[in-house]
mmCIF file of C-alpha atoms and ligand atoms in Angstrom:
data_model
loop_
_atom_site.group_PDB
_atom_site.id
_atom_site.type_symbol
_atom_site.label_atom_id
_atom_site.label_comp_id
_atom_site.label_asym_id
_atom_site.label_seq_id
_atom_site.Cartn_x
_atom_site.Cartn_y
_atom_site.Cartn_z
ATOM 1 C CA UNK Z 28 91.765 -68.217 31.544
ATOM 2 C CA UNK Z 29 93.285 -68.655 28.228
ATOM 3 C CA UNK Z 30 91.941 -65.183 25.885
ATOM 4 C CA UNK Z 31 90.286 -66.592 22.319
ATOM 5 C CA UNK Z 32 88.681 -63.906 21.502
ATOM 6 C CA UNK Z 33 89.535 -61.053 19.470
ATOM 7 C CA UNK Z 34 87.222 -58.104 18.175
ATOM 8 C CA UNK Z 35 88.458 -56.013 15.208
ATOM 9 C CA UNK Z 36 86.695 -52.862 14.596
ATOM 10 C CA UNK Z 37 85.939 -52.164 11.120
ATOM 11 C CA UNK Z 38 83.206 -49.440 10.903
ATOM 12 C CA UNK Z 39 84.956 -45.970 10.883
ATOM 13 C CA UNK Z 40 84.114 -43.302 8.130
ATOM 14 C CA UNK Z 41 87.481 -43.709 6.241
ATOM 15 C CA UNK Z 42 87.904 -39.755 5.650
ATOM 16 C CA UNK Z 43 91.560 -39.854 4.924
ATOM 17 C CA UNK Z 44 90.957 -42.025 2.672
ATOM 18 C CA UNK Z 45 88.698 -40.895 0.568
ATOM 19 C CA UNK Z 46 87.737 -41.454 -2.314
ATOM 20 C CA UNK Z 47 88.807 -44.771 -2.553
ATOM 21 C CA UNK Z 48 86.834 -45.551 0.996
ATOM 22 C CA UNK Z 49 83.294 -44.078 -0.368
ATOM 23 C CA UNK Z 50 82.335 -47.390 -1.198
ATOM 24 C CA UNK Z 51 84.703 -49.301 0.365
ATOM 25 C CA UNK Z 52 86.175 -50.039 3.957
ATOM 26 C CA UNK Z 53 89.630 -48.891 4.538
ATOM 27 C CA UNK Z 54 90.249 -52.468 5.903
ATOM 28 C CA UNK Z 55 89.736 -54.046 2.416
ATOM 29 C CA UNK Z 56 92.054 -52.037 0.782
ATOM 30 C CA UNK Z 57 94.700 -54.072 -0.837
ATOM 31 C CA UNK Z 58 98.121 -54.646 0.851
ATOM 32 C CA UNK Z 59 100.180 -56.064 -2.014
ATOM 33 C CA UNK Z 60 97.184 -58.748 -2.699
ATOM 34 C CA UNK Z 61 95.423 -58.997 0.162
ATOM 35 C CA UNK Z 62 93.111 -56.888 2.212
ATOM 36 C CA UNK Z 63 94.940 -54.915 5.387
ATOM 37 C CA UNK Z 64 91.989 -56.733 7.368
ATOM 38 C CA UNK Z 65 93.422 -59.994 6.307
ATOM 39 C CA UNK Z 66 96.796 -59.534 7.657
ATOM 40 C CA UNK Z 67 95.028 -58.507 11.437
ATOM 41 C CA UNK Z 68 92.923 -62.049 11.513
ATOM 42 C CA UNK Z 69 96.082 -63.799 10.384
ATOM 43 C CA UNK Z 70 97.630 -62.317 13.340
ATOM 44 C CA UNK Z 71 95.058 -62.677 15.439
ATOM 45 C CA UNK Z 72 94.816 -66.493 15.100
ATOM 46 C CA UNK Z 73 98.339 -66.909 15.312
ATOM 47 C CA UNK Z 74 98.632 -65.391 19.003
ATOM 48 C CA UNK Z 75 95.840 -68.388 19.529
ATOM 49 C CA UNK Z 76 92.526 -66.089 19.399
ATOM 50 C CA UNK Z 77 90.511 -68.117 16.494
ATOM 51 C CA UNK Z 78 87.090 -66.531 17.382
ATOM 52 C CA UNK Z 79 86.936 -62.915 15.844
ATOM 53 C CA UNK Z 80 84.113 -60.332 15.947
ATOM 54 C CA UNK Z 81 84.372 -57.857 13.122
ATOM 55 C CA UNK Z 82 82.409 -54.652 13.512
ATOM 56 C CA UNK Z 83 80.861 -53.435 10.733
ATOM 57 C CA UNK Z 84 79.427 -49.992 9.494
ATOM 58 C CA UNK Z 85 77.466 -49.044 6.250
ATOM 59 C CA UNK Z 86 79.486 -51.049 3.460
ATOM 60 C CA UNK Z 87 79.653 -54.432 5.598
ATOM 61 C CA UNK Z 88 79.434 -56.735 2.676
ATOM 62 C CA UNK Z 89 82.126 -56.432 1.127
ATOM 63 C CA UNK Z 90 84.234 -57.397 3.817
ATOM 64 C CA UNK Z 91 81.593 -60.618 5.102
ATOM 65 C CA UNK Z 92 81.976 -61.639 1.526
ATOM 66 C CA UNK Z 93 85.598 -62.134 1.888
ATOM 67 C CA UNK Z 94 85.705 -64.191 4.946
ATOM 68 C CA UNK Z 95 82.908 -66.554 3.048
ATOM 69 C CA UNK Z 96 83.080 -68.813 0.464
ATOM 70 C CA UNK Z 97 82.482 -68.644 -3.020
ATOM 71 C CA UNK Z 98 81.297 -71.511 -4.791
ATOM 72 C CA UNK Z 99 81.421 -69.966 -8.255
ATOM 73 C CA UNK Z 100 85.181 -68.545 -8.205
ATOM 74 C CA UNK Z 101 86.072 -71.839 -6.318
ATOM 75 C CA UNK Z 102 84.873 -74.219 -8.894
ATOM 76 C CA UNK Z 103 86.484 -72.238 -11.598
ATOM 77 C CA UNK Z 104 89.728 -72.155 -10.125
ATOM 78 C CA UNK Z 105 89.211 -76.323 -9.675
ATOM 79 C CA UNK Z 106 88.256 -76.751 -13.286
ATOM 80 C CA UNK Z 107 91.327 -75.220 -14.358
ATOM 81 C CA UNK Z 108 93.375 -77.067 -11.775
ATOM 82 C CA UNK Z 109 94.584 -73.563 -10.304
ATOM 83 C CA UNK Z 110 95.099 -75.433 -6.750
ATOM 84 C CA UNK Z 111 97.672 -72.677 -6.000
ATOM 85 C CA UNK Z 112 95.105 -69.657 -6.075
ATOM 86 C CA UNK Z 113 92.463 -71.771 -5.430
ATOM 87 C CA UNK Z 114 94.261 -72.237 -1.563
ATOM 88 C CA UNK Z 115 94.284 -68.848 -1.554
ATOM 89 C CA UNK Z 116 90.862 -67.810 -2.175
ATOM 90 C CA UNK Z 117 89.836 -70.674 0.462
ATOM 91 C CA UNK Z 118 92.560 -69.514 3.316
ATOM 92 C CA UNK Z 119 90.661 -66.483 3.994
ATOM 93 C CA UNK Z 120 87.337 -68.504 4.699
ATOM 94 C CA UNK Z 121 88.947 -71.257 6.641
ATOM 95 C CA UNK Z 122 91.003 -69.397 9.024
ATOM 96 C CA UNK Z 123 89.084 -68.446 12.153
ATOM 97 C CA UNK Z 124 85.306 -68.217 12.980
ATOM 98 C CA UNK Z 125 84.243 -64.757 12.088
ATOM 99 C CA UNK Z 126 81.176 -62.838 13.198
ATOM 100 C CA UNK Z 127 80.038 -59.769 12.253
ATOM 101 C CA UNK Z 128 78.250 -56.879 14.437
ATOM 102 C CA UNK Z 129 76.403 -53.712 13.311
ATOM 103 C CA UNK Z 130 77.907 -50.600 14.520
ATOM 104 C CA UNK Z 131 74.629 -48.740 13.357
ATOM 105 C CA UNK Z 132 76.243 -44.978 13.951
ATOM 106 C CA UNK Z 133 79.810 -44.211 13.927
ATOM 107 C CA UNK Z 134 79.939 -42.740 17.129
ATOM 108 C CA UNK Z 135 83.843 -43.535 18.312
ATOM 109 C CA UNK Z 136 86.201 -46.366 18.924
ATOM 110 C CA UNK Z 137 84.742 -46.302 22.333
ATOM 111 C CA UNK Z 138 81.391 -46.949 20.897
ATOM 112 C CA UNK Z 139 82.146 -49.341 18.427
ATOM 113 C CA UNK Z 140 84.144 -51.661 21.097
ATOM 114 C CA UNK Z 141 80.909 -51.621 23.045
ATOM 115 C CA UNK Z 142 79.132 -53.395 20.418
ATOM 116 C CA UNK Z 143 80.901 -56.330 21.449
ATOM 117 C CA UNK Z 144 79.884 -56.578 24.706
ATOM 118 C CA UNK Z 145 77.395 -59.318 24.321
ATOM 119 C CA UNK Z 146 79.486 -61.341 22.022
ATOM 120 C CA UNK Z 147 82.860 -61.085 24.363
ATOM 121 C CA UNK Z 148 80.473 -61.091 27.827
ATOM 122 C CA UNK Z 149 82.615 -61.524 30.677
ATOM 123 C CA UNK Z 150 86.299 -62.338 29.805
ATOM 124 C CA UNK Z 151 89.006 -60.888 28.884
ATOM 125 C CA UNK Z 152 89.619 -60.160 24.783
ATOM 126 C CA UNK Z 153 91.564 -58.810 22.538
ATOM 127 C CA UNK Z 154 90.655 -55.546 20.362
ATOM 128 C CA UNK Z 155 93.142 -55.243 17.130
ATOM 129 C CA UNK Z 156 92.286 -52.324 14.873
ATOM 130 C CA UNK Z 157 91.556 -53.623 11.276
ATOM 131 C CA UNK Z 158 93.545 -50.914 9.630
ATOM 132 C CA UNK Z 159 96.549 -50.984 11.603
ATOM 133 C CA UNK Z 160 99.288 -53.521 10.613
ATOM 134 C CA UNK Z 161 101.867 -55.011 12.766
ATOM 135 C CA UNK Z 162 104.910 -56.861 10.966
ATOM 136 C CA UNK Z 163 104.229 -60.743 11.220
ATOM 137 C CA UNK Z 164 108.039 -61.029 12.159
ATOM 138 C CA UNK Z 165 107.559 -58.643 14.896
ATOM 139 C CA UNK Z 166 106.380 -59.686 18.401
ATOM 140 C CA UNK Z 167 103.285 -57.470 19.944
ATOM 141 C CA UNK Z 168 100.027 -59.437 21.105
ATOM 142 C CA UNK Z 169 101.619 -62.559 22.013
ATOM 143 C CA UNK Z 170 103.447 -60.493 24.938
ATOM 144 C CA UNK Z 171 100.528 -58.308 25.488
ATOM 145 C CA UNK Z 172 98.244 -61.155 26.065
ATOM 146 C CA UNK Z 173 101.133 -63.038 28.425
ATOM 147 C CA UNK Z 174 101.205 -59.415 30.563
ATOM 148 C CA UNK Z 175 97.244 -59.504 31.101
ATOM 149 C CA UNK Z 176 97.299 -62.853 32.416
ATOM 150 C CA UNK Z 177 99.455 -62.005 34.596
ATOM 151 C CA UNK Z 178 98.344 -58.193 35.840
ATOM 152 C CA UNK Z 179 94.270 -59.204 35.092
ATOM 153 C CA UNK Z 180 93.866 -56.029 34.365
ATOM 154 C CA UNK Z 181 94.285 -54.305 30.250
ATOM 155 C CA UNK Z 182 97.119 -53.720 27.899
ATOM 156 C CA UNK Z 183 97.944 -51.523 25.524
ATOM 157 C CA UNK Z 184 100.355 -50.905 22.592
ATOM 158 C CA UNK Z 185 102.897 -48.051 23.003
ATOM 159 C CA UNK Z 186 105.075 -46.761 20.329
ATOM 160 C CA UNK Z 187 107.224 -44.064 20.530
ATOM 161 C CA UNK Z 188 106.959 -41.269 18.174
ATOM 162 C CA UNK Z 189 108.603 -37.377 17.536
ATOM 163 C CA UNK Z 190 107.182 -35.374 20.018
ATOM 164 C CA UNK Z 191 105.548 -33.683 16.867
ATOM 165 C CA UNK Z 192 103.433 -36.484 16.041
ATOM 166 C CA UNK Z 193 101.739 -37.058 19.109
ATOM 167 C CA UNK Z 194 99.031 -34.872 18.512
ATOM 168 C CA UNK Z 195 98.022 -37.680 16.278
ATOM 169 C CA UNK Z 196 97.378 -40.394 18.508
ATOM 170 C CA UNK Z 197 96.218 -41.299 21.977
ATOM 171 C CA UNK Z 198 99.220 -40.636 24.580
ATOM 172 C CA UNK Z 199 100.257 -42.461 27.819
ATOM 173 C CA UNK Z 200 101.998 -41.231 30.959
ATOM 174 C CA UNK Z 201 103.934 -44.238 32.398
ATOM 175 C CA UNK Z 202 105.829 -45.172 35.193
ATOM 176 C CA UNK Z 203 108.363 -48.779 35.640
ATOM 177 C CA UNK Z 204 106.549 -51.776 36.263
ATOM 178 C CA UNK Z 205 109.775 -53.655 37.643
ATOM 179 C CA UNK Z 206 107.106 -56.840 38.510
ATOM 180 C CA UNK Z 207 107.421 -57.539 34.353
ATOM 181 C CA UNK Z 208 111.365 -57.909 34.398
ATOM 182 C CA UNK Z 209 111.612 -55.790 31.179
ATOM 183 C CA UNK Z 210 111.590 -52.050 30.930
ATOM 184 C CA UNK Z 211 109.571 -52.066 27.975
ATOM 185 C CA UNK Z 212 106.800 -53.382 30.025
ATOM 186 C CA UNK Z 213 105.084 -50.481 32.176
ATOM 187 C CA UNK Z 214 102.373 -49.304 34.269
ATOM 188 C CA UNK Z 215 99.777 -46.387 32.947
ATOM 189 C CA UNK Z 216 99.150 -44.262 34.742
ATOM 190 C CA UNK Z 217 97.347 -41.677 32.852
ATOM 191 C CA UNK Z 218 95.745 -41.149 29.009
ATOM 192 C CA UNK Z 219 95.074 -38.690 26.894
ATOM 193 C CA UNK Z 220 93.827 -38.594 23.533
ATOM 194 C CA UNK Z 221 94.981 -36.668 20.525
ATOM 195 C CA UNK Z 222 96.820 -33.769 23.184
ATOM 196 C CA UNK Z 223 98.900 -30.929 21.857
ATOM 197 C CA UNK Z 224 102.668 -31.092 22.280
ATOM 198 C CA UNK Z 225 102.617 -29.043 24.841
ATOM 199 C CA UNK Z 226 100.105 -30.995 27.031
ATOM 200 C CA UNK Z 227 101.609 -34.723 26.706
ATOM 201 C CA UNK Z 228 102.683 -36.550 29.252
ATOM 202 C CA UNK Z 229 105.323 -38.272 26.983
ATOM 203 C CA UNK Z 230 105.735 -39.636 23.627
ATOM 204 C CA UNK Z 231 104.297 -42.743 23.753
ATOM 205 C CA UNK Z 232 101.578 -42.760 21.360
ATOM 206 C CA UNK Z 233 98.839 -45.643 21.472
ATOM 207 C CA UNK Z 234 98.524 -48.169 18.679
ATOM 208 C CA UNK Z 235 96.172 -50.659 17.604
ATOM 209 C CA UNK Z 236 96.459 -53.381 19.796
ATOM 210 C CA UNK Z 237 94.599 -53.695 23.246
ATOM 211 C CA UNK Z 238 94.194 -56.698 25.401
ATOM 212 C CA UNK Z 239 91.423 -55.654 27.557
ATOM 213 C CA UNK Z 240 89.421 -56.483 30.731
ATOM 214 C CA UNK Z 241 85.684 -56.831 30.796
ATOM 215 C CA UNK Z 242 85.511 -54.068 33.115
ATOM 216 C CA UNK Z 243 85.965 -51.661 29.855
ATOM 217 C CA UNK Z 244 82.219 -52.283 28.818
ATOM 218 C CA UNK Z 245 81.100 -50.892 31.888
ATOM 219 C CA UNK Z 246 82.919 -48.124 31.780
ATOM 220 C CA UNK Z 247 82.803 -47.116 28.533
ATOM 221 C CA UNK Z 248 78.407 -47.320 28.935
ATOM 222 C CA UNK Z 249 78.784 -44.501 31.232
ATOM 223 C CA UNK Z 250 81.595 -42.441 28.702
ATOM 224 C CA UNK Z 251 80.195 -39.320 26.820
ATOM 225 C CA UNK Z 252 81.679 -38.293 23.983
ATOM 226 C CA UNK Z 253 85.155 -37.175 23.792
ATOM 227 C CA UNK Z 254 87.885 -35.474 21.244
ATOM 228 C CA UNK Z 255 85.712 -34.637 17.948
ATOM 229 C CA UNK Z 256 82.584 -35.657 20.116
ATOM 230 C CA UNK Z 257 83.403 -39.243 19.368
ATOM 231 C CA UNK Z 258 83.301 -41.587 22.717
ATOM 232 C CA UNK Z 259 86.559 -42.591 22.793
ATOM 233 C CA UNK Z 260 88.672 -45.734 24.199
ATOM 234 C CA UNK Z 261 90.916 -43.883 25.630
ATOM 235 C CA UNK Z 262 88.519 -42.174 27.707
ATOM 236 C CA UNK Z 263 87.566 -45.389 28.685
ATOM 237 C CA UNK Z 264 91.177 -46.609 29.243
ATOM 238 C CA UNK Z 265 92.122 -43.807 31.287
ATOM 239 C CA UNK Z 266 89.211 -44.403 33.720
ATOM 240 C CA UNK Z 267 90.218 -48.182 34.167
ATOM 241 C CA UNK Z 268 94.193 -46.736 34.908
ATOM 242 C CA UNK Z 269 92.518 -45.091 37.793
ATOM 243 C CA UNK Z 270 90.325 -47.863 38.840
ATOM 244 C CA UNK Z 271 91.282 -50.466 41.441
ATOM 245 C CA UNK Z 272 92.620 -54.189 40.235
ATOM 246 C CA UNK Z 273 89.295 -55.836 42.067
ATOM 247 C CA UNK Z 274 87.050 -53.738 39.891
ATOM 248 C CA UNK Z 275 89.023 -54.500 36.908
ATOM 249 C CA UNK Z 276 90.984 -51.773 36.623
ATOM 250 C CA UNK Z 277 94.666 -51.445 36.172
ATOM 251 C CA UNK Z 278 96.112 -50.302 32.559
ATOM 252 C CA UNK Z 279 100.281 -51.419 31.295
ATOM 253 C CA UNK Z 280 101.414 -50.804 28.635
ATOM 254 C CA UNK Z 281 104.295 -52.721 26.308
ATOM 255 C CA UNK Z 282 106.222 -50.325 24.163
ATOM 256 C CA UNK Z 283 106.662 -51.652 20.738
ATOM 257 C CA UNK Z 284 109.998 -51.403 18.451
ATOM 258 C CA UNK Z 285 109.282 -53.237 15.478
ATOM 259 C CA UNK Z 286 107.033 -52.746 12.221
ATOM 260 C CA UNK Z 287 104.015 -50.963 12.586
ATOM 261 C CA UNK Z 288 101.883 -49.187 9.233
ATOM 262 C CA UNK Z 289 98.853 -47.432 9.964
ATOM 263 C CA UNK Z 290 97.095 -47.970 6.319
ATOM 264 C CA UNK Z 291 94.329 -45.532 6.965
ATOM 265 C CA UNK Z 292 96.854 -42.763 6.393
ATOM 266 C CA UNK Z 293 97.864 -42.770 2.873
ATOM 267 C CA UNK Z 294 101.441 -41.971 2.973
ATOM 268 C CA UNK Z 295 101.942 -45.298 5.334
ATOM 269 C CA UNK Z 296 99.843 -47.486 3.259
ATOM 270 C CA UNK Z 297 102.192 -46.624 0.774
ATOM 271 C CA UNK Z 298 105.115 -47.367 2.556
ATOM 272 C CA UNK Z 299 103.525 -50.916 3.899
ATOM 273 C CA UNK Z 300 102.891 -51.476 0.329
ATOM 274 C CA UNK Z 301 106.540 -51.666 -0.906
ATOM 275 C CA UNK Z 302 108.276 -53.060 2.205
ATOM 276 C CA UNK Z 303 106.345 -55.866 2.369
ATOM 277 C CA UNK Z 304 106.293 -56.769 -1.490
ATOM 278 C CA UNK Z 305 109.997 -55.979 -1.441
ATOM 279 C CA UNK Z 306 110.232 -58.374 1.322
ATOM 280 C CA UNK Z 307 107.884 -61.196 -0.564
ATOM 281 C CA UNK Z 308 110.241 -63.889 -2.272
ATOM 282 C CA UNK Z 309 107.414 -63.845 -5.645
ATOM 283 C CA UNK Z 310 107.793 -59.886 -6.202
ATOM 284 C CA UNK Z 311 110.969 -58.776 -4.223
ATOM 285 C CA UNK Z 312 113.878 -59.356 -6.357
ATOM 286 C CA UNK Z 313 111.956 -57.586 -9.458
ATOM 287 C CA UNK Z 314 110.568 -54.815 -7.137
ATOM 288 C CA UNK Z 315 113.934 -54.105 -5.377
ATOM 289 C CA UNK Z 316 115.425 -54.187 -8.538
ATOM 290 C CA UNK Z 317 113.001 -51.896 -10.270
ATOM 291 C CA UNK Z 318 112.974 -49.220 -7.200
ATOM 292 C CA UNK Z 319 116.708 -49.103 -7.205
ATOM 293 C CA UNK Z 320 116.307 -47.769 -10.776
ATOM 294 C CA UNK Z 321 113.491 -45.430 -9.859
ATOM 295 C CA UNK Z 322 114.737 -44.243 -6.927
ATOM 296 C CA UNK Z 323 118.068 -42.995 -8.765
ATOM 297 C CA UNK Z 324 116.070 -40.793 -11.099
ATOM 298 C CA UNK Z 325 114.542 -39.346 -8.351
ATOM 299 C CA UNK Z 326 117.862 -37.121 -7.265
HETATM 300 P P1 UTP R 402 90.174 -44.130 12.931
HETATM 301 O O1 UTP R 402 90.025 -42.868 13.635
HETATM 302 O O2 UTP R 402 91.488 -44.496 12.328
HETATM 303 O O3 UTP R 402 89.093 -44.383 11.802
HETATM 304 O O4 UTP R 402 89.655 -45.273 13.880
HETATM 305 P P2 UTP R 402 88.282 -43.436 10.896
HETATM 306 O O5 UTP R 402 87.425 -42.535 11.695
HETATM 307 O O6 UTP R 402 87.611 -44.339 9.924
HETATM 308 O O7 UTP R 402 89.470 -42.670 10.148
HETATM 309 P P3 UTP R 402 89.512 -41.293 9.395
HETATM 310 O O8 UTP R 402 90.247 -40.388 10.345
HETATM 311 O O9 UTP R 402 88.096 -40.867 9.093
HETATM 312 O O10 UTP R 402 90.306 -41.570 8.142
HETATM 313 C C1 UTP R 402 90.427 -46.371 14.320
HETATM 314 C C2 UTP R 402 89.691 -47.693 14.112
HETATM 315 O O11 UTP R 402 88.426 -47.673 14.738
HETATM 316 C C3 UTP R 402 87.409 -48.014 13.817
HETATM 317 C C4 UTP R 402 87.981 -47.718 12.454
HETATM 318 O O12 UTP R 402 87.369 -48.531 11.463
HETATM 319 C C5 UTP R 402 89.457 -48.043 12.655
HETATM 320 O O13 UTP R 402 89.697 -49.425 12.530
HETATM 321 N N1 UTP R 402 86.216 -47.218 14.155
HETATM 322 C C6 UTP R 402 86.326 -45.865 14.361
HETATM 323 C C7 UTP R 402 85.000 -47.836 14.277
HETATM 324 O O14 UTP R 402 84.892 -49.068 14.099
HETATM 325 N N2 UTP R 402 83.906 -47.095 14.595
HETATM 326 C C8 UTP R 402 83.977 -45.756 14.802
HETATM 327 O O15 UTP R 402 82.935 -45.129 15.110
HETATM 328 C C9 UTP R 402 85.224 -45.117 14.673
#
């Protein structure tokens, strides 16, 4: 069964982020000129998933009102013959068929991928996290979703970070999964989130990318709350890792080496901020030029 369908949760409190995410989701914050949210459809209907469920949480609108049209701006933009901008401000609208869900409390990841249970039903689907960027020139769902059809069972994204870090994330335990032909493609066999250095089974922290099976909805209705009493996916995902492949269970993982900014945390936003305008051909050449100034003041 070819996967279409992607769900992109959207509904999380922002904290780090604050105050610029008291009013508004972290997902809308600009990434050179366009929301971090943006960049995650984009992706998402590139690997070939064109239906998208957004979850939501208190300021929704904001981000339903940039997936829709706007007569108003667009007329304006025609009556000046701004056809450039005027692409622009339609792209957003045009490119997949967005719906929204209500994630009423924000109770978890766990909790807010369970929203989408009615919407997804019973296939598998793709969960990208709307604050989490993956470089366009680097390869990540396209594979994931290849290694699901073939397992059936769920995939997750794996990046490997200083054994300092981990602490941070969600971590996997992992052993070969020869069947895949690459060694960057591997069995889970274990999860735990957010662990202490001390306690991880490795350093492969979990990103924001997930192809899952259906089998997570039923599992995660019967997760309690987890790490900061939030119910968590990877609660969830470790259950399936234990679960047999006829119940839908069975968790790989595909370790990613390319781009990856987390734009919830501020330091990274900053970071995707100038690499990818010093990679755009409209701001680059003055940007690159400009930082080489700066950055020589700086020693
Ligand atoms: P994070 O843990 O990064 O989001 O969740 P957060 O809680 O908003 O962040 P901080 O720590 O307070 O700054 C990962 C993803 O899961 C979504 C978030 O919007 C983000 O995309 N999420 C999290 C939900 O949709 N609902 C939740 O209840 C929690």
């Amino acid at each position: 069964m070819t996967i279409r369908k992607a769900v992109i949760p959207a509904a999380g409190l922002g904290t780090r982020f604050l105050p610029a995410t008291k009013s508004t989701p972290k997902e809308m914050l600009p990434v050179v000129d366009k929301p971090a949210i943006q960049y995650v459809v984009e992706e998402a209907v590139a690997a070939g998933l064109d239906d998208v469920l957004m979850i939501t949480g208190r300021s929704k609108r904001t981000l339903a009102d940039h997936f829709d049209s706007v007569p108003e701006l667009e007329s304006a933009l025609e009556a000046k013959g701004d056809t450039t901008r005027l692409a622009e401000v339609r792209r957003s609208t045009e490119l997949a068929n967005v719906h929204f869900v209500r994630q009423g409390q924000p109770k978890g990841l766990g909790h807010a991928v369970l929203c989408a249970k009615q919407h997804v039903g019973d296939e598998p689907f793709a969960v990208l996290l709307g604050d989490d960027l993956i470089d366009e020139r680097d390869e990540l769902l396209t594979v994931m979703l290849a290694l699901q059809e073939k397992t059936g069972g769920s995939v997750i994204a794996l990046l490997e970070v200083e054994p300092d870090q981990v602490h941070l994330y969600g971590c996997a335990a992992v052993e070969p999964y020869p069947d895949a032909g690459d060694p960057d493609q591997v069995r889970v066999t274990g999860l735990v989130e957010k662990p202490d250095a001390a306690d991880a089974p490795s350093n492969l922290a979990v990103i924001g990318r997930y192809v899952l099976n259906p089998a997570v909805f039923g599992v995660l209705e019967t997760t309690g709350p987890g790490r900061g009493g939030e119910i968590q996916l990877t609660d969830a995902l470790a259950t399936l890792a234990s679960m047999s492949p006829q119940d839908g269970g069975g968790v790989y993982g595909v370790v990613f080496r390319g781009r990856r900014y987390d734009t919830g945390d501020r330091l990274d936003y900053l970071k995707a901020v100038v690499r990818i305008a010093a990679d755009r051909p409209d701001l680059g050449p003055d940007l690159r030029a400009w930082l080489t100034e700066y950055v020589a003041t700086l020693t």
